[in-house]
PDB file of C-alpha atoms and ligand atoms in Angstrom:
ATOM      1  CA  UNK Q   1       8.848 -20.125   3.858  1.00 58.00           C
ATOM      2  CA  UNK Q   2       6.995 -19.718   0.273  1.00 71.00           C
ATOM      3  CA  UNK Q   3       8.713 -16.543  -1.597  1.00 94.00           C
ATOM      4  CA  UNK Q   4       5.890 -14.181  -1.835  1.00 97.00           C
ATOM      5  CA  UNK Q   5       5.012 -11.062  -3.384  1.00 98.00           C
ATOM      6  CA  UNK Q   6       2.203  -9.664  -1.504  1.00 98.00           C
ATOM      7  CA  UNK Q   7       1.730  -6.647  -3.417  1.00 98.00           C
ATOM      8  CA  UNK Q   8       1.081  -5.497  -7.318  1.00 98.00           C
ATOM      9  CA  UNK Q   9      -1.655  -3.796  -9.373  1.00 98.00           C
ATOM     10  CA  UNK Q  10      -3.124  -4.792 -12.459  1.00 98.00           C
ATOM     11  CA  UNK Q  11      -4.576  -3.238 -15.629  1.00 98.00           C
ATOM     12  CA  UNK Q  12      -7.536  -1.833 -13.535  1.00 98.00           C
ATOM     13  CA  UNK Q  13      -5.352   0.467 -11.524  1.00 96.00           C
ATOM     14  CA  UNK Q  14      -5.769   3.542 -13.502  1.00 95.00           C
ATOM     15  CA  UNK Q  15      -2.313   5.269 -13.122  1.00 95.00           C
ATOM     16  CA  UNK Q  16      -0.776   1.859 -13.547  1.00 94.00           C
ATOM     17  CA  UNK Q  17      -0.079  -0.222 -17.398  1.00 95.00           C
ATOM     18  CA  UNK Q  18      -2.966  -1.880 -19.415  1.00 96.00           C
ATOM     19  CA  UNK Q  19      -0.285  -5.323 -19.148  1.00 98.00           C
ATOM     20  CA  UNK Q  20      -2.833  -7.990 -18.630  1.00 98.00           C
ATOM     21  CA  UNK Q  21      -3.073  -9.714 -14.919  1.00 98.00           C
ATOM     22  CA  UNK Q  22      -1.939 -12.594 -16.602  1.00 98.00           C
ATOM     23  CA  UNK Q  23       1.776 -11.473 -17.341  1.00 98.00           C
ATOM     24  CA  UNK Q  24       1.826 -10.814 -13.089  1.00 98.00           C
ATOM     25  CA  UNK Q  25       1.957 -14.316 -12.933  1.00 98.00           C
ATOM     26  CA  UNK Q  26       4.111 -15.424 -16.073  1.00 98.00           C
ATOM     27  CA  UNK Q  27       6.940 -13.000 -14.645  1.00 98.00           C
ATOM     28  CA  UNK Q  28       6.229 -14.626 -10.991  1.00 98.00           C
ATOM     29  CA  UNK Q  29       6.812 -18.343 -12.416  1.00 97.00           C
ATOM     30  CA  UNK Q  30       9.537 -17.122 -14.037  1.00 96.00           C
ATOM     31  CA  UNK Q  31      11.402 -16.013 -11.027  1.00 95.00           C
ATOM     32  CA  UNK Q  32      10.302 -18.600  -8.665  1.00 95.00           C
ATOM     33  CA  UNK Q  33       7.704 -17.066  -6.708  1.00 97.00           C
ATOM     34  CA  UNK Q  34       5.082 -18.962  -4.722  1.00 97.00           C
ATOM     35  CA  UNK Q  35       3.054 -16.742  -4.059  1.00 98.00           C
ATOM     36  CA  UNK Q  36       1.488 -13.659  -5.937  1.00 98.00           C
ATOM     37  CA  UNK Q  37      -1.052 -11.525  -4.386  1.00 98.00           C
ATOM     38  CA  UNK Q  38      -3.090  -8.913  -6.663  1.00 98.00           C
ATOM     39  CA  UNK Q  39      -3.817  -5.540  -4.196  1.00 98.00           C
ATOM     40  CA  UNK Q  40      -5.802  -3.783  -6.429  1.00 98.00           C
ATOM     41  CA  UNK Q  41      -6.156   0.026  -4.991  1.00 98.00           C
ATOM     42  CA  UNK Q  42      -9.860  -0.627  -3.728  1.00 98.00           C
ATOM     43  CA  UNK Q  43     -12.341   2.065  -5.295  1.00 98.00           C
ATOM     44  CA  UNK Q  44     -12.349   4.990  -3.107  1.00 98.00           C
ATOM     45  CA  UNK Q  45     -15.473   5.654  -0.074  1.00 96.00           C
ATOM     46  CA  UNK Q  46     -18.707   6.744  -1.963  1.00 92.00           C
ATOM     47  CA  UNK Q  47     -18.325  10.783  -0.617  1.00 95.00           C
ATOM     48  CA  UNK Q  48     -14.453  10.758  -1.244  1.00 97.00           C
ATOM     49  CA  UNK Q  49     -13.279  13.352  -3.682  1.00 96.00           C
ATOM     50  CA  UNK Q  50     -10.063  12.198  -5.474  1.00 97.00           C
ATOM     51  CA  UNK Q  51      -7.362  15.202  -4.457  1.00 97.00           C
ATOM     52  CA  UNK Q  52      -4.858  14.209  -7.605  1.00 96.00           C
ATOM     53  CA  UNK Q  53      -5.747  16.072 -10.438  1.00 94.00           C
ATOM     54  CA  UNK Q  54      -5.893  13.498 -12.809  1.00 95.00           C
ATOM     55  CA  UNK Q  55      -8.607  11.633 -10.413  1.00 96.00           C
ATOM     56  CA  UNK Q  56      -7.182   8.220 -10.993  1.00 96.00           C
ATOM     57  CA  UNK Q  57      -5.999   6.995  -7.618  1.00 97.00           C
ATOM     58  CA  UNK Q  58      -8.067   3.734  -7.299  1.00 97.00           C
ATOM     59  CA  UNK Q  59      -9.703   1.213  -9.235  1.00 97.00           C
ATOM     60  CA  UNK Q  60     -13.284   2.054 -10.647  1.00 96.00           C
ATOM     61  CA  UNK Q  61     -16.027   0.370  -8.341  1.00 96.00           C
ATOM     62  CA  UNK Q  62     -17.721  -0.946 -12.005  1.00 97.00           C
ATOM     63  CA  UNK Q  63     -14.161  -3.183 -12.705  1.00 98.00           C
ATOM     64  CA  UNK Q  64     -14.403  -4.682  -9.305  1.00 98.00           C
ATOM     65  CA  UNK Q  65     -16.368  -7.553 -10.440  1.00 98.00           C
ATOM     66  CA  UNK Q  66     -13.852  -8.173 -13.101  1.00 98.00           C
ATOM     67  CA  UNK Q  67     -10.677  -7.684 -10.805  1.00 98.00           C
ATOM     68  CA  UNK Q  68     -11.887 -10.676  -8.945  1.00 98.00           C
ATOM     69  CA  UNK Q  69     -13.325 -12.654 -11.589  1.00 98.00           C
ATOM     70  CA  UNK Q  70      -9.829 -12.305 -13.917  1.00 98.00           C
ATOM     71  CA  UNK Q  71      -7.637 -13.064 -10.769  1.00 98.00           C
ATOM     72  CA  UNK Q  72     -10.153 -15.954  -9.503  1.00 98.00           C
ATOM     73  CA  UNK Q  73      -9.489 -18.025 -12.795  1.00 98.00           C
ATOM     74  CA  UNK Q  74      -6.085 -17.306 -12.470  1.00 98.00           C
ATOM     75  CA  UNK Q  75      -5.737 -18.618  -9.522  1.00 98.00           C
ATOM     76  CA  UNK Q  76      -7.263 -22.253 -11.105  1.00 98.00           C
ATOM     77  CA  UNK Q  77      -5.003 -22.083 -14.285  1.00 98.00           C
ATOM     78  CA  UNK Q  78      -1.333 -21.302 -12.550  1.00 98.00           C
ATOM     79  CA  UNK Q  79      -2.599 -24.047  -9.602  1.00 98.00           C
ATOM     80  CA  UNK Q  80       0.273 -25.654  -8.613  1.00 98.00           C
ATOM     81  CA  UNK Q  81       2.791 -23.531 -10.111  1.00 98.00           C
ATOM     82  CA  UNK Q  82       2.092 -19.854  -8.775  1.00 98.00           C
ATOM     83  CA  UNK Q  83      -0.623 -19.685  -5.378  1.00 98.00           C
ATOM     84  CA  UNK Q  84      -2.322 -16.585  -7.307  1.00 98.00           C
ATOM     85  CA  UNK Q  85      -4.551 -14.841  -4.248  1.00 98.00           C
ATOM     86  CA  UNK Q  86      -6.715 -11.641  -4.623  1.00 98.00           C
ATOM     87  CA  UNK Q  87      -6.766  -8.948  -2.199  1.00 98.00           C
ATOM     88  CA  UNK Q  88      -6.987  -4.799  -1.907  1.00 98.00           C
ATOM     89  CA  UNK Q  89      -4.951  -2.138  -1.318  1.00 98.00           C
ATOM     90  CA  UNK Q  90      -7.835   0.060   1.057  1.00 98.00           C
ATOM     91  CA  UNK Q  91      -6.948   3.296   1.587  1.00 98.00           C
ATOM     92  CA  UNK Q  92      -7.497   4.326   5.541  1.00 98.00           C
ATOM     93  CA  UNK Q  93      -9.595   7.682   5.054  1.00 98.00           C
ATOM     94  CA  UNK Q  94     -10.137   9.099   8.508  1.00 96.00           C
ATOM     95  CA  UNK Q  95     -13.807  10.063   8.857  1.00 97.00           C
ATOM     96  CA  UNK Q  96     -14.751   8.239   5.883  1.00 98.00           C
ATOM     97  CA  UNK Q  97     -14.547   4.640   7.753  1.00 98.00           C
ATOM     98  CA  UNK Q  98     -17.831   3.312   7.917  1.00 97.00           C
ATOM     99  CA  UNK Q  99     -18.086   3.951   3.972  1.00 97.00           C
ATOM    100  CA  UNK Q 100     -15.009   1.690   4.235  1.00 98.00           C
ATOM    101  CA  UNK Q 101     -16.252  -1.158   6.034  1.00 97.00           C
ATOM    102  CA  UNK Q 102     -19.574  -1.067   3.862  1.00 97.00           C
ATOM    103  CA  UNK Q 103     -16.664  -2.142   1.120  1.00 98.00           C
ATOM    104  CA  UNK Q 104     -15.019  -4.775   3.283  1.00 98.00           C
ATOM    105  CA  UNK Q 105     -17.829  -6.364   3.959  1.00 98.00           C
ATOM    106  CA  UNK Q 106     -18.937  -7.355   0.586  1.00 98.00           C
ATOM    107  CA  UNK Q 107     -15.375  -8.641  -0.149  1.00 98.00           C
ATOM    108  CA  UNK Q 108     -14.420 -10.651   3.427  1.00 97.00           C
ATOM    109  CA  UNK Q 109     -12.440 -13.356   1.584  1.00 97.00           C
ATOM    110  CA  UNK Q 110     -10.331 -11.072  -0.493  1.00 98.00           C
ATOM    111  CA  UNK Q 111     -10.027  -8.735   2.815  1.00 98.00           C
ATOM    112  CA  UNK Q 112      -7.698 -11.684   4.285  1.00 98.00           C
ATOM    113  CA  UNK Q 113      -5.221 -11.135   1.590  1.00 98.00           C
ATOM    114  CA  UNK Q 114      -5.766  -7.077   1.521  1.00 98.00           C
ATOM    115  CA  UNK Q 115      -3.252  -3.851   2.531  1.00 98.00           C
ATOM    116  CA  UNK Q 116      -4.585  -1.220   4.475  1.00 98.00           C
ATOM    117  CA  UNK Q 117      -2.879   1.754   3.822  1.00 98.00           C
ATOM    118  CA  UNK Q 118      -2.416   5.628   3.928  1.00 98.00           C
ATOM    119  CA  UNK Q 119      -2.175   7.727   0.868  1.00 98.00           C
ATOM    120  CA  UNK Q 120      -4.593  11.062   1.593  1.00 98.00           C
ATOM    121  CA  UNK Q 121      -4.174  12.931   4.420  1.00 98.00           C
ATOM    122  CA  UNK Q 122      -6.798  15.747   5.601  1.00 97.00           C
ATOM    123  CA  UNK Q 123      -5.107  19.426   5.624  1.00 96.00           C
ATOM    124  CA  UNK Q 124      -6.639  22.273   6.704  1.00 94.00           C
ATOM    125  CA  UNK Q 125      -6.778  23.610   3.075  1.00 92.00           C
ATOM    126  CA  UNK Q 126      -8.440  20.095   1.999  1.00 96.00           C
ATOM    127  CA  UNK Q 127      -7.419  16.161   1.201  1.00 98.00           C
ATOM    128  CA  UNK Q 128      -4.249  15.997  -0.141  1.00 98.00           C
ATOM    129  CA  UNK Q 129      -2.166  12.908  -1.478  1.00 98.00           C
ATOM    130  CA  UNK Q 130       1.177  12.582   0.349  1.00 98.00           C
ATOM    131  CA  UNK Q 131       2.646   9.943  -2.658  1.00 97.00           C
ATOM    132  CA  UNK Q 132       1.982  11.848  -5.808  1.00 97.00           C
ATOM    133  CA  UNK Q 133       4.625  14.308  -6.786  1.00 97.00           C
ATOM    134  CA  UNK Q 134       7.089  16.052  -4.933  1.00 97.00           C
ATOM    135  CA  UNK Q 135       6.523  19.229  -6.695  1.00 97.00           C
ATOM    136  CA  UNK Q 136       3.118  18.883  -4.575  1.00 97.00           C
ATOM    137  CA  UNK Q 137       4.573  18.354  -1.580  1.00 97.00           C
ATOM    138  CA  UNK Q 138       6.947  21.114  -1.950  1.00 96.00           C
ATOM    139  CA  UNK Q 139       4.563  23.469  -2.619  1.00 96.00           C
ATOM    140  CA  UNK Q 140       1.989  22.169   0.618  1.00 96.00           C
ATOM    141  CA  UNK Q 141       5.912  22.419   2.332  1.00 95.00           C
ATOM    142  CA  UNK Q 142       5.348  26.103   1.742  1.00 95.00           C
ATOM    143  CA  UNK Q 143       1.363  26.501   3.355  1.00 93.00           C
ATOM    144  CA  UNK Q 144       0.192  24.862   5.513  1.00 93.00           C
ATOM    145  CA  UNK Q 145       4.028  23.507   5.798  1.00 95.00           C
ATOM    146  CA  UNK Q 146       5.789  19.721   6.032  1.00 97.00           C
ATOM    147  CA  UNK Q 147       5.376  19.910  10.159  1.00 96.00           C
ATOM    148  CA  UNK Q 148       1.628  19.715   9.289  1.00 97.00           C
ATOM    149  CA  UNK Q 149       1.741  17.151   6.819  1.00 98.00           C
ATOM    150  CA  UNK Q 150       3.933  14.727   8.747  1.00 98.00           C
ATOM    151  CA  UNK Q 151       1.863  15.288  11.482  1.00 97.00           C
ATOM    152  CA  UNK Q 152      -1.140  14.703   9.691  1.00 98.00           C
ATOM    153  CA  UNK Q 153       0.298  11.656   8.229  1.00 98.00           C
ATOM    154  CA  UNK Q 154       1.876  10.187  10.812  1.00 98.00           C
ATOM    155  CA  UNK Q 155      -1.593  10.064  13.010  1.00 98.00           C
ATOM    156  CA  UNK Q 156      -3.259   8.460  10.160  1.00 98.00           C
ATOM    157  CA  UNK Q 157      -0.639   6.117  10.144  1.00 98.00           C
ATOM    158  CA  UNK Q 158      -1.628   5.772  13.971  1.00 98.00           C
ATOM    159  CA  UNK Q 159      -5.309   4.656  13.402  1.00 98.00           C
ATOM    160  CA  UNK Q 160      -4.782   2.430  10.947  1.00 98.00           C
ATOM    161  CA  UNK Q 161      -2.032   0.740  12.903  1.00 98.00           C
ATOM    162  CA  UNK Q 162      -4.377   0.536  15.349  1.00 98.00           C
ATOM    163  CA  UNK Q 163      -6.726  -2.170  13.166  1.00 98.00           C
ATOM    164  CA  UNK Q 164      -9.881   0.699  12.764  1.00 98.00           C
ATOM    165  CA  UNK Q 165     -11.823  -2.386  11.144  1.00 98.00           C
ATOM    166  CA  UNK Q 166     -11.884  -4.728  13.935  1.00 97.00           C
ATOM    167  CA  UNK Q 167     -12.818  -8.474  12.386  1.00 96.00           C
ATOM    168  CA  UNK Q 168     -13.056  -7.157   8.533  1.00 98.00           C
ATOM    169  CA  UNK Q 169      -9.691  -5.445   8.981  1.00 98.00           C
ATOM    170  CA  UNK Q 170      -6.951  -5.965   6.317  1.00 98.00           C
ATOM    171  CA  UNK Q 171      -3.822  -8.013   8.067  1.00 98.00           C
ATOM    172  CA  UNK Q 172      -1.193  -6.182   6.355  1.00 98.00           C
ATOM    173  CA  UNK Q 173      -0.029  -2.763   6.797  1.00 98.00           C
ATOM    174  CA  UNK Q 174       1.248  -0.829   3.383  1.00 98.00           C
ATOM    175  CA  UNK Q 175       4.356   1.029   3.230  1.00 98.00           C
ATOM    176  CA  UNK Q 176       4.535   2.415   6.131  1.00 98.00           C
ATOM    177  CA  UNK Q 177       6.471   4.933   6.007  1.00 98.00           C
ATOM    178  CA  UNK Q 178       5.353   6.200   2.646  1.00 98.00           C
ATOM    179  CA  UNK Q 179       5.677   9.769   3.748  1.00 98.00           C
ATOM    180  CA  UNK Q 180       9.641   9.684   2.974  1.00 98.00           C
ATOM    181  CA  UNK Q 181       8.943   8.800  -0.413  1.00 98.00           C
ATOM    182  CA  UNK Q 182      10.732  12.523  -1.499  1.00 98.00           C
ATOM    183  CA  UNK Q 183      12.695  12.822   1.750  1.00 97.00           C
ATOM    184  CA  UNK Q 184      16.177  13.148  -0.342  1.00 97.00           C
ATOM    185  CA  UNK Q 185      14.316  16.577  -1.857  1.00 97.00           C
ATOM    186  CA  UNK Q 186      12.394  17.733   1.220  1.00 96.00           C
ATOM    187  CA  UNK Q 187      12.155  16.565   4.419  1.00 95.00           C
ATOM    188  CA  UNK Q 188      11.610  18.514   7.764  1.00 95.00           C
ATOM    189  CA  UNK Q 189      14.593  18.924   9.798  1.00 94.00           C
ATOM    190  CA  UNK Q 190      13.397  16.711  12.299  1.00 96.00           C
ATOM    191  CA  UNK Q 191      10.898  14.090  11.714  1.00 97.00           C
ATOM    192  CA  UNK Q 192       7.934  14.376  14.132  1.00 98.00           C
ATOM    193  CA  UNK Q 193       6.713  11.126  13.912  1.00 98.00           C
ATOM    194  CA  UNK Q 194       7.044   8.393  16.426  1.00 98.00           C
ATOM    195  CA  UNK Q 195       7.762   5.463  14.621  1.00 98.00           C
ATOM    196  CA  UNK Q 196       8.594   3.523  17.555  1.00 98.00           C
ATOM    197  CA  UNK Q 197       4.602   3.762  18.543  1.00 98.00           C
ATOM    198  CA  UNK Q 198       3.382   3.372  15.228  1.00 98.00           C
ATOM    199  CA  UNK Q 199       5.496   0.068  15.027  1.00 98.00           C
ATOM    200  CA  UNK Q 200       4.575  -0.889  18.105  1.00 98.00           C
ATOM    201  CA  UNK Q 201       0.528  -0.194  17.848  1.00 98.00           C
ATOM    202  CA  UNK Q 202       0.660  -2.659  14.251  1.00 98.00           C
ATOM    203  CA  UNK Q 203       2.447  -5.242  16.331  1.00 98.00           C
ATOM    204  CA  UNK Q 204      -0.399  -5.249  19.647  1.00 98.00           C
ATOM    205  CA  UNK Q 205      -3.010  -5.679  16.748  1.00 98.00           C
ATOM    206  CA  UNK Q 206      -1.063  -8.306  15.212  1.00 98.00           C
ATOM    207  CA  UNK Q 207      -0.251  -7.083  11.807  1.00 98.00           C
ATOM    208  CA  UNK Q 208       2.076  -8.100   9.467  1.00 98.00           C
ATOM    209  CA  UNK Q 209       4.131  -5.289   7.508  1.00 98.00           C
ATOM    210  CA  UNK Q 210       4.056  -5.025   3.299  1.00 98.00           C
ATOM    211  CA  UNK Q 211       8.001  -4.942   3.108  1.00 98.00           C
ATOM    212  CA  UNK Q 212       7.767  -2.752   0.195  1.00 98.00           C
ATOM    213  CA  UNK Q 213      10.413  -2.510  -1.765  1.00 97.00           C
ATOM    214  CA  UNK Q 214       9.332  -0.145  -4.568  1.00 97.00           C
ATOM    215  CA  UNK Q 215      11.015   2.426  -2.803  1.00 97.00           C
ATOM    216  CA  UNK Q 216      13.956   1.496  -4.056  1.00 96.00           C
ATOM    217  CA  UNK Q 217      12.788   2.342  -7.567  1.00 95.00           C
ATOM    218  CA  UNK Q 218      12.031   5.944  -6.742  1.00 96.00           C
ATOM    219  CA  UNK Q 219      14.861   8.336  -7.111  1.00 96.00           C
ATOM    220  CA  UNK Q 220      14.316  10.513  -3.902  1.00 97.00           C
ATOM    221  CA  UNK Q 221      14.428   7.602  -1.459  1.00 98.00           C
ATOM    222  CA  UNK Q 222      16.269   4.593  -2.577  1.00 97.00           C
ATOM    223  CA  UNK Q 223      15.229   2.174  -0.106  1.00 97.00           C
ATOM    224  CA  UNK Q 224      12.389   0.028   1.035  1.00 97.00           C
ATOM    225  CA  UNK Q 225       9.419   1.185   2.977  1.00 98.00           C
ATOM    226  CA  UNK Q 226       9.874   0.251   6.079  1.00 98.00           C
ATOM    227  CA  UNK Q 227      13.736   1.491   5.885  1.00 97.00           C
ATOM    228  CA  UNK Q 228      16.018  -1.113   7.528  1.00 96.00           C
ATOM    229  CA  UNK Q 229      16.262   0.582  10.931  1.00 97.00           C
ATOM    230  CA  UNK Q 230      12.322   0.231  11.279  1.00 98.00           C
ATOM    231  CA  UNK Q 231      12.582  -3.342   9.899  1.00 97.00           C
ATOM    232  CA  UNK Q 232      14.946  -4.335  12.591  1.00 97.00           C
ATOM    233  CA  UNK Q 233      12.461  -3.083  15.241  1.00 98.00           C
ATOM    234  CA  UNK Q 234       9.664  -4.511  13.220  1.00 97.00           C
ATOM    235  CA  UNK Q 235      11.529  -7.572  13.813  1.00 96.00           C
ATOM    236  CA  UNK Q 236      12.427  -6.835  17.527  1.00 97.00           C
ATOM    237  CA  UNK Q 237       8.477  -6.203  18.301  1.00 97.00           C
ATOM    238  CA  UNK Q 238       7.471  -9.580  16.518  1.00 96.00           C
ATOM    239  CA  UNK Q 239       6.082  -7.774  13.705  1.00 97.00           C
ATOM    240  CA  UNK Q 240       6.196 -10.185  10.246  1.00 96.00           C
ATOM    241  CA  UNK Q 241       7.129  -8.297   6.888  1.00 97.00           C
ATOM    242  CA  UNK Q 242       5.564  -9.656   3.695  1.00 97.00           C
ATOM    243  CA  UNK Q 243       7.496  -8.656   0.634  1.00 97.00           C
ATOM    244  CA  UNK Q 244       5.997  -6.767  -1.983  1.00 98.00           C
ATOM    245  CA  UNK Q 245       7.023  -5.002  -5.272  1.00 98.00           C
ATOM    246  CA  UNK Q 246       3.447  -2.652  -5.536  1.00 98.00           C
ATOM    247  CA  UNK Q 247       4.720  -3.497  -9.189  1.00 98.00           C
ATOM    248  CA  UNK Q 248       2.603  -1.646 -11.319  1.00 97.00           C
ATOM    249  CA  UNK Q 249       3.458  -3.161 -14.412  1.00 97.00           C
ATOM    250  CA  UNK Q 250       5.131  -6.712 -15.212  1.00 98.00           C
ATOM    251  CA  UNK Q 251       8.367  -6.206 -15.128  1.00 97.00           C
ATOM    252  CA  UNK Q 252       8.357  -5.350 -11.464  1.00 97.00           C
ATOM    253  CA  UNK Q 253       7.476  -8.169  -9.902  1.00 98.00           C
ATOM    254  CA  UNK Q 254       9.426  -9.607  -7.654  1.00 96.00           C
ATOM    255  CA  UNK Q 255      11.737  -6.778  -8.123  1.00 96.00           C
ATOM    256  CA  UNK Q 256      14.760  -6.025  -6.106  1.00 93.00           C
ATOM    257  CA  UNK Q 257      13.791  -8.701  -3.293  1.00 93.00           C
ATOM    258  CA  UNK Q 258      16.949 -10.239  -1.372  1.00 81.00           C
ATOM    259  CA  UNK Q 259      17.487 -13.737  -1.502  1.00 67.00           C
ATOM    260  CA  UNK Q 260      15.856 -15.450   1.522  1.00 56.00           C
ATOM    261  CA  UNK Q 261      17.726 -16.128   4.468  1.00 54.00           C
ATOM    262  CA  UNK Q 262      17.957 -19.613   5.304  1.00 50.00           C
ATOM    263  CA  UNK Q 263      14.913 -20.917   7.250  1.00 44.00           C
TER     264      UNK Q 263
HETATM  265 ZN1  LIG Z   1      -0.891   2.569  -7.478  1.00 75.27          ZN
HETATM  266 ZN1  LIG Z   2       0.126   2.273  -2.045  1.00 75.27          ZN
END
């Protein structure tokens, strides 16, 4: 099996590094990989207000062209040395999906090597963006409270697990389980979700999971997203993980991946 990483960002990614796409792929060579898929965070639904207050959660819809032009000759000057493929990260917006598919369907061949995953979740109070600080969460912990926003999270999780785009639909689910990224600060005393169902929705619509392992770089989780007890039953239910980094700048690539396993 070709050593992949399935998912990093670029220099459009506008809370990422200006490092060129180019030195993606140097640093893949370098270590070996086969296979190097750019998952650009897709520009968000037309109607979609950013909740982070710096705005800069996804790509700009005027670098798009760009993206895929910069990663398509790429792809012809590393041939034979790194399989350089171009896909999304899509965020899955509930109530904003038709906007959503209006986007996948102008980009079908870079939707087969595409995430789809959860970042905003709607509270009663507004959209709010369960990766970006944990200050943020802590204080939404307070009103409307983490009960809500696990909730909230975990049935967006839900939909998208359950493949809301049909044909156009991305084949990879991202991080999972992104809502633990602060659990070591604050985390409910139960968790509500049910990840068994979750797990087990992805693997009736046949996804494969982005093994991410950039948890591992953040200081209040330490481990990949899924977390080995939901990548054993990923396993169990026939679900495939994909490794990715979601490096955001060069040096991440391929970063903290386990040997393979013997095929
Ligand atoms: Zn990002
Ligand atoms: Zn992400």
């Amino acid at each position: 099996m070709a050593t992949i990483d399935g998912h990093v960002h670029s220099p459009f990614c506008p809370h990422g590094t200006d490092a060129p796409m180019e030195d993606y792929v140097i640093e893949a060579e370098r270590q070996g990989i086969e296979v190097l898929v750019f998952t650009e965070h897709a520009p968000l639904p037309e109607g979609f207000t950013d909740p982070v207050p710096e705005q800069d959660s996804a790509m700009q819809a005027e670098d798009v062209g760009k993206y895929v032009a910069e990663a398509a000759r790429l792809r012809k000057k590393y041939a034979g040395r790194v399989d350089v493929r171009c896909g999304f990260e899509i965020d899955y917006i509930e109530g904003f999906e038709r906007e959503t598919l209006h986007f996948l369907r102008k980009y079908p061949e870079e939707v087969r090597n595409s995430l789809l995953s959860v970042h905003f979740v709607r509270l009663p109070d507004g959209w709010f963006c369960v990766d970006y600080g944990a200050d943020e969460l802590a204080r939404k912990a307070e009103e409307p409270g983490l009960e809500m926003i696990y909730l909230a999270y975990g049935e967006a999780i839900r939909k998208a697990a359950s493949k809301p785009f049909g044909e156009l639909n991305p084949p990879v689910l991202g991080h999972v389980n992104l809502i633990h990224k602060f659990r070591k600060r604050i985390a409910p005393a139960r968790d509500p979700i049910d990840w068994r169902e979750v797990l087990a929705t992805a693997a009736e619509n046949g996804y494969r999971l982005d093994f991410n392992h950039a948890g591992l770089r953040k200081p209040d989780y330490g481990m990949t997203y899924p977390e080995e007890w939901m990548a054993d039953e990923a396993r169990r239910l026939g679900l495939g993980l994909q490794t990715g980094s979601d490096a955001h700048s060069p040096e991440d690539v391929g970063r903290g991946f386990a040997p393979l396993p013997e095929a």
